[in-house]
XYZ file of C-alpha atoms in Angstrom:
658
model
C 42.964 55.730 80.555
C 41.970 57.996 83.423
C 38.293 58.790 82.971
C 37.463 62.490 82.473
C 35.429 63.703 85.432
C 32.825 66.422 85.904
C 31.775 68.134 89.096
C 28.130 68.358 90.074
C 26.463 70.945 92.292
C 22.799 70.525 93.205
C 20.683 72.929 95.275
C 17.054 72.764 96.312
C 14.544 72.853 99.151
C 15.553 70.911 102.231
C 12.354 68.908 102.254
C 13.444 67.258 98.991
C 16.900 66.133 100.114
C 15.909 62.571 101.107
C 14.113 62.015 97.804
C 17.099 63.342 95.853
C 19.598 61.186 97.738
C 17.457 58.139 97.046
C 17.564 58.914 93.323
C 21.341 59.458 93.339
C 21.825 56.244 95.260
C 19.705 54.392 92.712
C 21.784 55.497 89.706
C 24.985 54.967 91.730
C 27.426 57.143 89.769
C 27.904 60.291 91.883
C 30.704 60.482 94.435
C 29.449 62.900 97.079
C 32.085 65.071 98.738
C 31.594 67.112 101.889
C 30.487 70.643 101.031
C 31.518 73.319 103.512
C 30.727 76.976 102.766
C 30.462 80.166 104.753
C 26.977 80.788 103.384
C 25.530 77.409 104.450
C 26.408 75.354 107.542
C 26.815 71.607 107.375
C 23.655 69.552 107.566
C 22.480 68.840 111.108
C 20.416 65.757 111.910
C 16.937 66.235 113.256
C 16.224 64.110 116.366
C 14.240 61.726 114.167
C 17.066 61.390 111.630
C 19.683 60.837 114.306
C 17.551 58.126 115.897
C 16.891 56.492 112.528
C 20.608 56.496 111.637
C 21.491 54.665 114.852
C 18.656 52.178 114.540
C 19.329 51.331 110.884
C 22.991 50.837 111.748
C 21.958 48.444 114.512
C 19.890 46.528 111.953
C 22.999 46.284 109.733
C 25.104 45.023 112.629
C 22.429 42.608 113.812
C 21.948 41.102 110.353
C 25.712 40.741 109.859
C 26.063 39.172 113.304
C 23.280 36.659 112.697
C 24.580 35.741 109.250
C 28.071 35.198 110.658
C 26.651 32.936 113.378
C 24.867 30.914 110.709
C 28.054 30.533 108.668
C 26.873 32.870 105.934
C 27.835 36.331 104.719
C 25.968 39.507 103.770
C 24.975 39.651 100.129
C 22.931 42.281 98.361
C 19.497 41.064 97.383
C 15.958 42.386 97.101
C 15.587 44.881 99.952
C 13.158 44.525 102.843
C 10.057 46.515 101.984
C 8.768 47.434 105.436
C 9.666 50.381 107.638
C 12.283 50.682 110.349
C 10.105 49.344 113.149
C 9.043 46.391 110.996
C 12.701 45.680 110.162
C 13.620 45.625 113.847
C 10.680 43.331 114.622
C 11.686 40.986 111.794
C 15.334 40.950 112.830
C 15.076 40.487 116.601
C 13.735 36.875 116.720
C 16.170 35.744 114.016
C 19.155 37.158 115.885
C 17.878 35.727 119.178
C 17.432 32.228 117.763
C 20.852 32.317 116.103
C 22.457 33.513 119.344
C 20.765 30.858 121.486
C 21.562 27.988 119.142
C 25.153 29.127 118.637
C 25.766 29.467 122.371
C 24.250 26.026 122.929
C 26.466 24.506 120.227
C 29.557 26.174 121.689
C 28.649 24.973 125.163
C 28.218 21.406 123.921
C 31.494 21.522 121.968
C 33.328 22.688 125.077
C 31.697 19.901 127.105
C 32.706 17.274 124.521
C 36.249 18.657 124.467
C 36.425 18.409 128.257
C 35.192 14.825 128.159
C 37.724 13.899 125.482
C 40.495 15.505 127.489
C 39.665 14.366 131.020
C 37.430 11.283 130.915
C 40.259 8.760 131.021
C 42.208 10.565 133.801
C 38.981 10.965 135.816
C 38.158 7.251 135.422
C 41.608 6.309 136.723
C 41.641 8.845 139.559
C 38.099 7.977 140.675
C 39.054 4.309 140.834
C 42.074 5.241 142.978
C 40.117 7.600 145.254
C 37.460 5.012 146.262
C 35.094 7.833 147.231
C 37.470 9.380 149.775
C 36.943 12.806 148.154
C 33.387 12.793 149.608
C 34.608 12.172 153.173
C 33.895 14.749 155.918
C 37.366 14.327 157.402
C 39.598 13.545 154.417
C 40.402 15.475 151.229
C 41.807 14.261 147.924
C 44.202 16.247 145.700
C 44.277 14.731 142.141
C 47.024 15.734 139.716
C 48.665 14.575 136.485
C 52.447 14.245 136.077
C 54.383 14.075 132.820
C 56.933 11.571 134.134
C 57.242 9.202 137.073
C 60.319 10.932 138.491
C 58.109 13.883 139.451
C 56.458 11.632 142.069
C 59.552 11.971 144.228
C 59.261 15.758 144.037
C 55.597 15.558 145.081
C 56.361 13.162 147.939
C 59.200 15.365 149.144
C 57.011 18.483 149.075
C 54.179 16.778 150.982
C 56.590 15.212 153.493
C 58.179 18.589 154.293
C 54.782 20.232 154.736
C 52.777 17.447 156.423
C 55.405 14.998 157.698
C 53.525 11.664 157.614
C 49.955 13.023 157.473
C 49.308 12.078 153.838
C 48.993 9.115 151.505
C 50.280 9.370 147.899
C 48.963 6.950 145.248
C 49.642 6.771 141.521
C 49.026 4.771 138.347
C 50.525 5.016 134.814
C 48.264 6.699 132.255
C 49.194 6.755 128.534
C 52.792 7.844 129.058
C 51.896 10.064 131.986
C 51.198 9.428 135.659
C 47.822 9.869 137.362
C 48.388 10.603 141.051
C 46.428 11.741 144.075
C 47.282 12.728 147.595
C 44.893 11.975 150.473
C 45.210 14.432 153.360
C 43.187 15.621 156.327
C 40.638 18.342 155.567
C 42.555 20.725 157.802
C 45.774 20.119 155.846
C 44.212 20.641 152.397
C 45.439 24.196 151.763
C 48.885 23.393 153.156
C 49.185 20.441 150.778
C 48.019 22.543 147.811
C 50.565 25.221 148.577
C 53.399 22.711 148.971
C 52.655 21.071 145.610
C 52.137 24.428 143.900
C 55.567 25.654 144.981
C 57.057 22.634 143.181
C 55.123 23.433 140.004
C 52.533 20.694 140.503
C 48.985 21.891 139.973
C 45.806 20.242 141.177
C 43.535 18.801 138.484
C 40.386 20.931 138.701
C 37.474 20.210 136.406
C 35.604 23.110 134.816
C 32.320 23.678 133.041
C 29.489 21.270 133.863
C 31.865 19.098 135.909
C 33.089 21.832 138.250
C 32.529 21.071 141.940
C 31.804 17.381 141.409
C 33.691 14.659 143.222
C 35.789 12.312 141.121
C 33.159 9.600 141.367
C 30.352 11.989 140.446
C 32.408 13.399 137.564
C 33.061 9.884 136.282
C 29.353 9.048 136.212
C 28.463 12.408 134.698
C 31.106 12.097 131.961
C 29.903 8.626 131.040
C 26.375 9.932 130.630
C 27.364 13.057 128.734
C 29.810 11.197 126.459
C 26.745 9.447 125.016
C 24.245 12.304 125.090
C 26.303 15.411 124.244
C 27.237 14.403 120.644
C 23.578 13.627 119.908
C 22.497 16.962 121.379
C 25.185 18.774 119.365
C 24.021 17.075 116.176
C 20.449 18.203 116.944
C 21.637 21.785 117.501
C 23.581 21.717 114.225
C 20.464 20.476 112.469
C 18.495 23.318 114.020
C 21.150 25.816 112.875
C 20.999 24.383 109.351
C 17.221 24.736 109.304
C 17.484 28.260 110.671
C 20.034 29.179 108.021
C 17.728 27.997 105.249
C 14.852 29.863 106.841
C 16.649 33.056 107.876
C 19.396 33.639 105.303
C 17.171 35.301 102.704
C 15.292 37.540 105.211
C 18.559 38.548 106.896
C 20.162 39.488 103.588
C 17.045 41.391 102.610
C 17.138 43.303 105.915
C 20.878 43.925 105.521
C 20.414 45.291 101.992
C 17.684 47.707 103.045
C 19.498 48.792 106.209
C 22.793 49.378 104.380
C 21.097 51.643 101.852
C 19.132 53.529 104.489
C 22.195 54.016 106.696
C 24.256 55.188 103.707
C 21.629 57.789 102.765
C 21.510 59.102 106.305
C 25.332 59.292 106.469
C 25.379 61.153 103.154
C 23.298 63.913 104.733
C 26.318 64.897 106.817
C 28.267 65.762 103.643
C 25.598 68.189 102.521
C 25.459 71.895 103.336
C 22.014 73.003 104.486
C 20.280 75.974 105.994
C 16.841 76.178 107.487
C 15.002 75.719 104.203
C 17.527 74.776 101.533
C 20.445 72.461 100.842
C 23.428 72.209 98.493
C 25.211 69.032 97.400
C 28.602 68.668 95.708
C 29.902 65.603 93.893
C 31.866 64.105 91.013
C 30.820 61.908 88.104
C 32.666 60.317 85.168
C 31.925 62.409 82.079
C 30.639 59.384 80.165
C 27.909 58.902 82.821
C 26.755 62.506 82.695
C 23.592 61.502 80.862
C 22.486 59.248 83.711
C 22.686 62.103 86.186
C 20.861 64.534 83.916
C 18.109 61.983 83.318
C 17.732 61.345 87.056
C 17.695 65.040 87.943
C 15.186 65.811 85.192
C 12.515 64.196 87.378
C 13.240 66.852 90.029
C 13.657 69.840 87.720
C 10.732 71.704 89.281
C 12.326 71.575 92.717
C 16.124 71.564 92.305
C 18.740 73.301 90.199
C 22.079 71.809 89.244
C 25.224 72.532 87.290
C 27.797 70.266 85.672
C 31.244 71.340 84.523
C 34.507 69.557 83.644
C 37.024 69.027 86.414
C 40.131 71.189 86.189
C 43.105 68.829 86.093
C 45.542 71.685 86.697
C 44.017 73.190 89.834
C 41.716 70.487 91.206
C 43.738 67.326 90.574
C 44.193 66.626 94.294
C 40.428 66.664 94.846
C 39.169 64.880 91.751
C 38.457 61.161 92.270
C 39.976 58.780 89.757
C 38.453 55.849 87.932
C 40.174 53.983 85.128
C 38.414 53.274 81.842
C 40.067 50.653 79.681
C 38.926 48.227 77.016
C 38.093 44.587 77.747
C 41.598 43.430 76.754
C 43.278 45.802 79.216
C 40.807 46.242 82.078
C 41.586 42.929 83.865
C 45.174 44.140 84.333
C 43.969 47.149 86.343
C 44.146 45.026 89.486
C 47.948 44.960 89.073
C 47.884 48.772 89.197
C 45.184 49.686 91.674
C 46.508 47.711 94.643
C 49.789 49.664 94.346
C 48.550 53.178 93.737
C 45.812 55.109 91.992
C 47.297 57.543 89.448
C 46.520 61.166 90.189
C 43.887 62.883 88.075
C 45.440 64.607 85.094
C 48.402 62.227 84.962
C 48.688 58.968 83.007
C 47.261 55.458 83.288
C 49.975 52.834 82.629
C 47.622 49.829 82.632
C 48.123 49.113 78.927
C 51.879 48.825 79.481
C 51.267 46.132 82.107
C 48.779 44.393 79.810
C 51.258 44.275 76.925
C 54.595 43.597 78.575
C 53.892 41.563 81.736
C 52.368 38.477 80.038
C 54.796 38.810 77.108
C 57.841 38.779 79.386
C 56.368 36.030 81.551
C 55.989 33.866 78.456
C 59.503 34.802 77.354
C 60.887 33.704 80.739
C 58.911 30.451 81.134
C 58.628 29.536 77.434
C 57.689 25.887 77.948
C 54.697 24.127 76.375
C 54.499 21.560 79.170
C 54.390 24.219 81.841
C 51.727 26.018 79.794
C 49.557 22.892 80.062
C 49.878 22.985 83.858
C 48.871 26.646 83.866
C 45.876 25.755 81.680
C 44.717 23.297 84.339
C 44.916 26.051 86.960
C 43.031 28.452 84.682
C 40.327 25.811 84.125
C 39.897 25.312 87.871
C 39.604 29.059 88.425
C 37.143 29.353 85.531
C 34.999 26.760 87.304
C 34.822 29.023 90.350
C 33.794 31.939 88.136
C 31.000 29.922 86.504
C 29.753 28.818 89.921
C 30.104 32.386 91.235
C 32.279 31.159 94.082
C 35.184 33.097 95.623
C 38.785 31.897 95.596
C 39.783 31.230 99.202
C 43.306 30.177 100.233
C 43.309 30.390 104.020
C 47.038 29.666 104.392
C 47.922 32.870 102.514
C 44.896 34.826 103.714
C 43.601 35.118 100.135
C 39.896 35.747 99.528
C 39.000 36.846 95.994
C 35.458 37.552 94.876
C 34.243 36.003 91.594
C 34.709 39.211 89.498
C 38.321 39.423 90.669
C 38.854 35.730 89.923
C 37.436 36.354 86.441
C 40.033 39.075 85.843
C 42.724 36.780 87.239
C 41.739 34.063 84.761
C 41.976 36.556 81.889
C 45.470 37.627 82.984
C 46.498 33.992 83.411
C 45.231 33.148 79.918
C 47.320 35.976 78.460
C 50.362 34.593 80.291
C 49.575 31.109 78.970
C 49.252 32.389 75.394
C 52.719 33.919 75.396
C 54.152 30.894 77.210
C 52.889 28.734 74.332
C 54.262 31.126 71.699
C 57.701 31.240 73.276
C 57.532 27.500 73.980
C 57.383 26.897 70.218
C 60.159 29.419 69.599
C 62.386 27.717 72.188
C 61.234 24.193 71.286
C 60.617 23.304 74.929
C 58.088 20.872 76.393
C 59.052 20.046 79.969
C 62.531 21.109 78.952
C 63.948 19.087 76.064
C 61.452 16.200 76.328
C 60.155 16.543 72.747
C 63.681 17.142 71.520
C 64.602 13.714 72.895
C 61.666 12.267 70.936
C 62.676 14.018 67.720
C 59.705 16.395 67.537
C 61.810 19.540 67.979
C 65.345 19.760 66.681
C 68.194 22.252 66.462
C 69.095 22.833 62.789
C 72.619 21.685 62.062
C 72.819 19.541 65.206
C 70.111 16.907 64.872
C 66.968 16.075 62.947
C 63.280 16.200 63.755
C 59.912 17.589 62.718
C 59.962 21.205 63.952
C 63.106 23.350 63.867
C 63.903 25.314 67.033
C 64.195 29.009 66.265
C 66.059 29.949 69.445
C 67.644 27.103 71.442
C 68.106 29.281 74.505
C 69.634 26.521 76.638
C 72.577 26.602 74.208
C 73.982 29.726 75.819
C 77.081 29.803 73.654
C 74.921 30.203 70.541
C 72.071 32.407 71.770
C 73.166 34.320 74.894
C 74.418 37.438 73.086
C 71.293 37.766 70.969
C 68.921 37.209 73.906
C 70.796 39.660 76.114
C 70.637 42.318 73.389
C 66.888 41.715 72.992
C 66.435 42.132 76.754
C 68.506 45.331 76.761
C 66.424 46.644 73.855
C 63.315 46.196 76.002
C 65.092 48.106 78.768
C 65.991 50.974 76.435
C 62.398 51.206 75.218
C 60.857 51.074 78.703
C 63.224 53.526 80.381
C 63.051 56.011 77.496
C 59.280 55.618 77.357
C 58.942 56.300 81.093
C 61.166 59.365 80.958
C 59.293 60.571 77.883
C 55.994 60.291 79.748
C 57.568 62.226 82.637
C 58.674 65.025 80.308
C 55.256 65.154 78.608
C 53.300 65.288 81.873
C 55.636 67.897 83.345
C 55.347 70.132 80.280
C 51.578 69.672 80.225
C 51.228 70.834 83.827
C 53.948 73.461 83.725
C 56.366 71.633 86.040
C 59.484 72.737 84.221
C 61.914 71.422 86.805
C 60.694 67.872 86.259
C 60.565 68.456 82.495
C 64.212 69.391 82.332
C 65.155 66.600 84.715
C 63.489 63.987 82.484
C 64.863 65.579 79.315
C 68.354 65.649 80.807
C 68.206 61.964 81.678
C 67.036 61.142 78.149
C 70.024 62.983 76.684
C 72.442 61.472 79.193
C 71.238 57.949 78.470
C 71.641 58.516 74.731
C 75.222 59.569 75.393
C 75.881 56.563 77.640
C 74.410 54.070 75.159
C 76.415 55.440 72.237
C 79.578 55.487 74.363
C 79.020 51.874 75.459
C 78.372 50.779 71.878
C 81.503 52.387 70.486
C 83.599 51.093 73.377
C 82.406 47.501 73.082
C 82.366 47.261 69.293
C 85.294 49.507 68.450
C 83.052 51.474 66.102
C 84.160 55.010 65.385
C 83.138 57.924 63.266
C 81.930 61.459 63.455
C 78.291 60.440 63.543
C 78.668 58.418 66.741
C 80.648 61.166 68.453
C 78.162 63.810 67.383
C 75.206 61.872 68.852
C 77.132 61.091 72.065
C 78.243 64.703 72.643
C 74.778 66.009 71.789
C 73.266 63.644 74.338
C 75.669 64.698 77.079
C 75.048 68.346 76.180
C 71.306 67.845 76.693
C 72.122 66.130 79.978
C 74.181 69.106 81.178
C 71.426 71.465 80.048
C 68.943 69.428 82.080
C 71.133 69.745 85.174
C 71.420 73.495 84.750
C 67.736 74.113 84.038
C 66.410 71.762 86.750
C 69.114 72.699 89.258
C 69.391 69.058 90.343
C 73.130 68.424 90.571
C 72.536 64.901 91.885
C 71.509 63.937 88.353
C 75.216 63.326 87.760
C 75.276 60.582 90.396
C 71.870 59.263 89.327
C 72.640 58.847 85.624
C 74.568 55.544 86.076
C 71.587 54.250 88.074
C 69.295 55.050 85.154
C 71.668 53.146 82.894
C 71.642 50.282 85.386
C 67.872 50.121 85.116
C 68.265 49.418 81.406
C 70.697 46.595 82.140
C 68.267 45.274 84.766
C 66.120 43.951 81.917
C 68.754 41.290 81.282
C 66.969 39.379 84.052
C 64.332 38.456 81.435
C 66.946 36.284 79.760
C 68.900 35.248 82.857
C 65.929 33.970 84.873
C 64.456 32.250 81.832
C 67.605 30.455 80.746
C 68.279 29.284 84.309
C 64.807 27.740 84.420
C 65.298 26.161 80.999
C 68.591 24.541 82.010
C 67.016 23.119 85.187
C 64.057 21.812 83.160
C 66.466 20.107 80.731
C 68.320 18.487 83.619
C 65.043 17.153 85.051
C 64.092 15.634 81.685
C 67.599 14.243 81.122
C 67.364 12.593 84.551
C 64.144 10.854 83.541
C 65.561 9.643 80.208
C 68.739 8.454 81.930
C 66.693 6.285 84.303
C 64.663 4.943 81.386
C 67.828 3.942 79.516
C 69.373 2.202 82.521
C 66.332 0.362 83.880
C 64.664 -0.737 80.670
C 60.864 -0.964 80.464
C 60.446 -0.329 84.198
C 62.787 2.631 83.818
C 60.392 4.309 81.389
C 57.717 4.495 84.083
C 60.209 5.401 86.807
C 61.807 8.006 84.553
C 58.458 9.630 83.750
C 57.480 9.802 87.424
C 60.866 11.057 88.627
C 61.150 13.543 85.765
C 57.647 14.914 86.339
C 58.162 15.223 90.089
C 61.456 17.009 89.490
C 59.769 19.396 87.051
C 56.990 20.130 89.534
C 59.542 20.786 92.262
C 61.512 23.148 90.026
C 58.327 24.911 88.965
C 57.171 25.325 92.567
C 60.529 26.779 93.594
C 60.924 29.136 90.641
C 57.364 30.161 89.745
C 57.180 33.063 92.165
C 60.337 34.488 90.612
C 58.993 33.939 87.089
C 55.968 36.055 88.008
C 57.720 38.711 90.088
C 60.650 39.381 87.761
C 58.619 40.647 84.767
C 56.108 42.584 86.869
C 58.959 44.092 88.871
C 60.444 45.531 85.678
C 57.178 47.378 85.110
C 56.560 48.365 88.736
C 60.100 49.534 89.468
C 62.173 50.250 86.371
C 59.282 51.730 84.375
C 56.875 53.246 86.906
C 59.595 55.143 88.763
C 60.611 56.913 85.557
C 57.413 58.922 85.261
C 56.776 59.419 88.994
C 53.916 56.951 89.403
C 54.533 56.603 93.143
C 55.159 60.295 93.843
C 51.520 61.388 93.710
C 48.444 59.349 94.562
C 44.960 59.866 93.266
C 41.675 59.566 95.124
C 39.789 56.376 94.271
C 36.349 56.953 92.789
C 33.822 55.825 95.404
C 30.300 56.549 94.116
C 27.323 56.881 96.403
C 25.325 53.804 95.495
C 23.113 51.023 96.690
C 24.800 47.828 97.781
C 22.809 46.232 94.975
C 24.674 47.888 92.141
C 28.246 48.524 91.141
C 28.910 51.894 89.582
C 32.415 50.729 88.705
C 30.871 48.829 85.800
C 28.127 51.281 85.017
C 27.803 52.322 81.421
């Protein structure tokens, strides 16, 4: 549900504002909004406050920078207890040491990369040059060619530019060609230009080897190839020691600086005169006691008022936080990344919690696949216990442990319904257990456990399963339109009320018409309901003045039929799973004892391939029915709410305050 909110106004002497903000930050439940009035101007920093805000922000940035250099991340911990000057003094040497060591490591890595890339070419070229690149009268142009045929291009370019005043030498080098041209010093630039025009660039060493002759570079690279890795290892060891030494102080400094900077930023949302201030904010009604308890300590200096938010006139301003029970709350993440419902509307999280895992299980419905999902859930649970994030770099996924915990809960709900439907369908990696006589179809074969719904037998079960899917569609679409009508009536939006009511009537008429047409049923009762439904539909058009409802009604009916995908996607997966298992058993029958092993391996690999190719669809299809077919019925995407962002310390989380 959407948590009821109350608005808070606090006024008091300006000299108490820092103390009050510290108290509000400690309890971490008040979202402070900017207060702008004609009577009081916005708060203006004093020179000292402006300087402090900049300096604390620099401490934040410095701590984050140093932690990043050390391969760590900011994390709230016990805050640094000293003042601003002490924090800066503590931070500066840590940042300096991290910077120096990181630059040294980067420099050494670049040097090692250069050696790896150029040592062999330099060895070959230096051997060919015989020290001529140190001559006062001669110059050497070294270059690397991808293929030997390019030598003719180089020779032609040099011949045109220098006639016979050059010598060109070359040697093969790991599929390439190492070459150098020896020219007179006075012809050096001419030779460079001639080769450049043919797309042949001179090999120029960079970094610590820049400006050295080939012979000098060869000697230097030999030395550094031995020393640089040892030096880099020493620097890495120093960085590791520094991380152990500095991580806790840096996080402590970051925690204190973040809180101080946040308090100073919050001042700018306050209205203040020369002697007094006024603060405006929002709190969840259930946390009202926390605020009153905190403000009681300041009752001699400040006054405050609390009153319920007006959902009819203030809905655009009121921040929204969702309050759901432990069985529903983990599913909020499937709502909040799409949209935050507007205050005074409706929280559909419970619908996601009920139907998404149920439909997922109905689609997958395989005990073997459920076991694979259990393995994934166990791995994720291990991350939660170790308080480690879930990181999948390829997809850019980085989930914090609390989010992973919610994900595990959702996954377990999906697994539960997959197991339930797996027993109903009698499926374990398709028909594997049916082959072994564990599950059986009554009237067709024998076994231990009868299969209630053999969905792969489409001739026997398709009609029933399609009707069940359509029934879900009828419930969801009617439920969504009913919510739309209720919300519209509650807020006095009569146009939307009549639009939703009209669609409800029109869909009743369409459903009855389709039923009588397909079944041949007739009678006054059916006609009466159908005509009454269409009459309500026409009334809705007239009262809402939305003529396009006529064209939209078939679309609404199509949304009901869209729920057939629950059956269609599921049965397609079941048939493919059966084929994979049949393939394995076929190999086992043909190859004897060896075939049993081959059949198991081939069957399992085929199942894993099918699961990998279809799993995204198995997840998206049921959640899509909620996100699209259901959410659009009550206008979930038409109005967005403001997320509740309480003013708090980085050490607490008001989202879980109670």
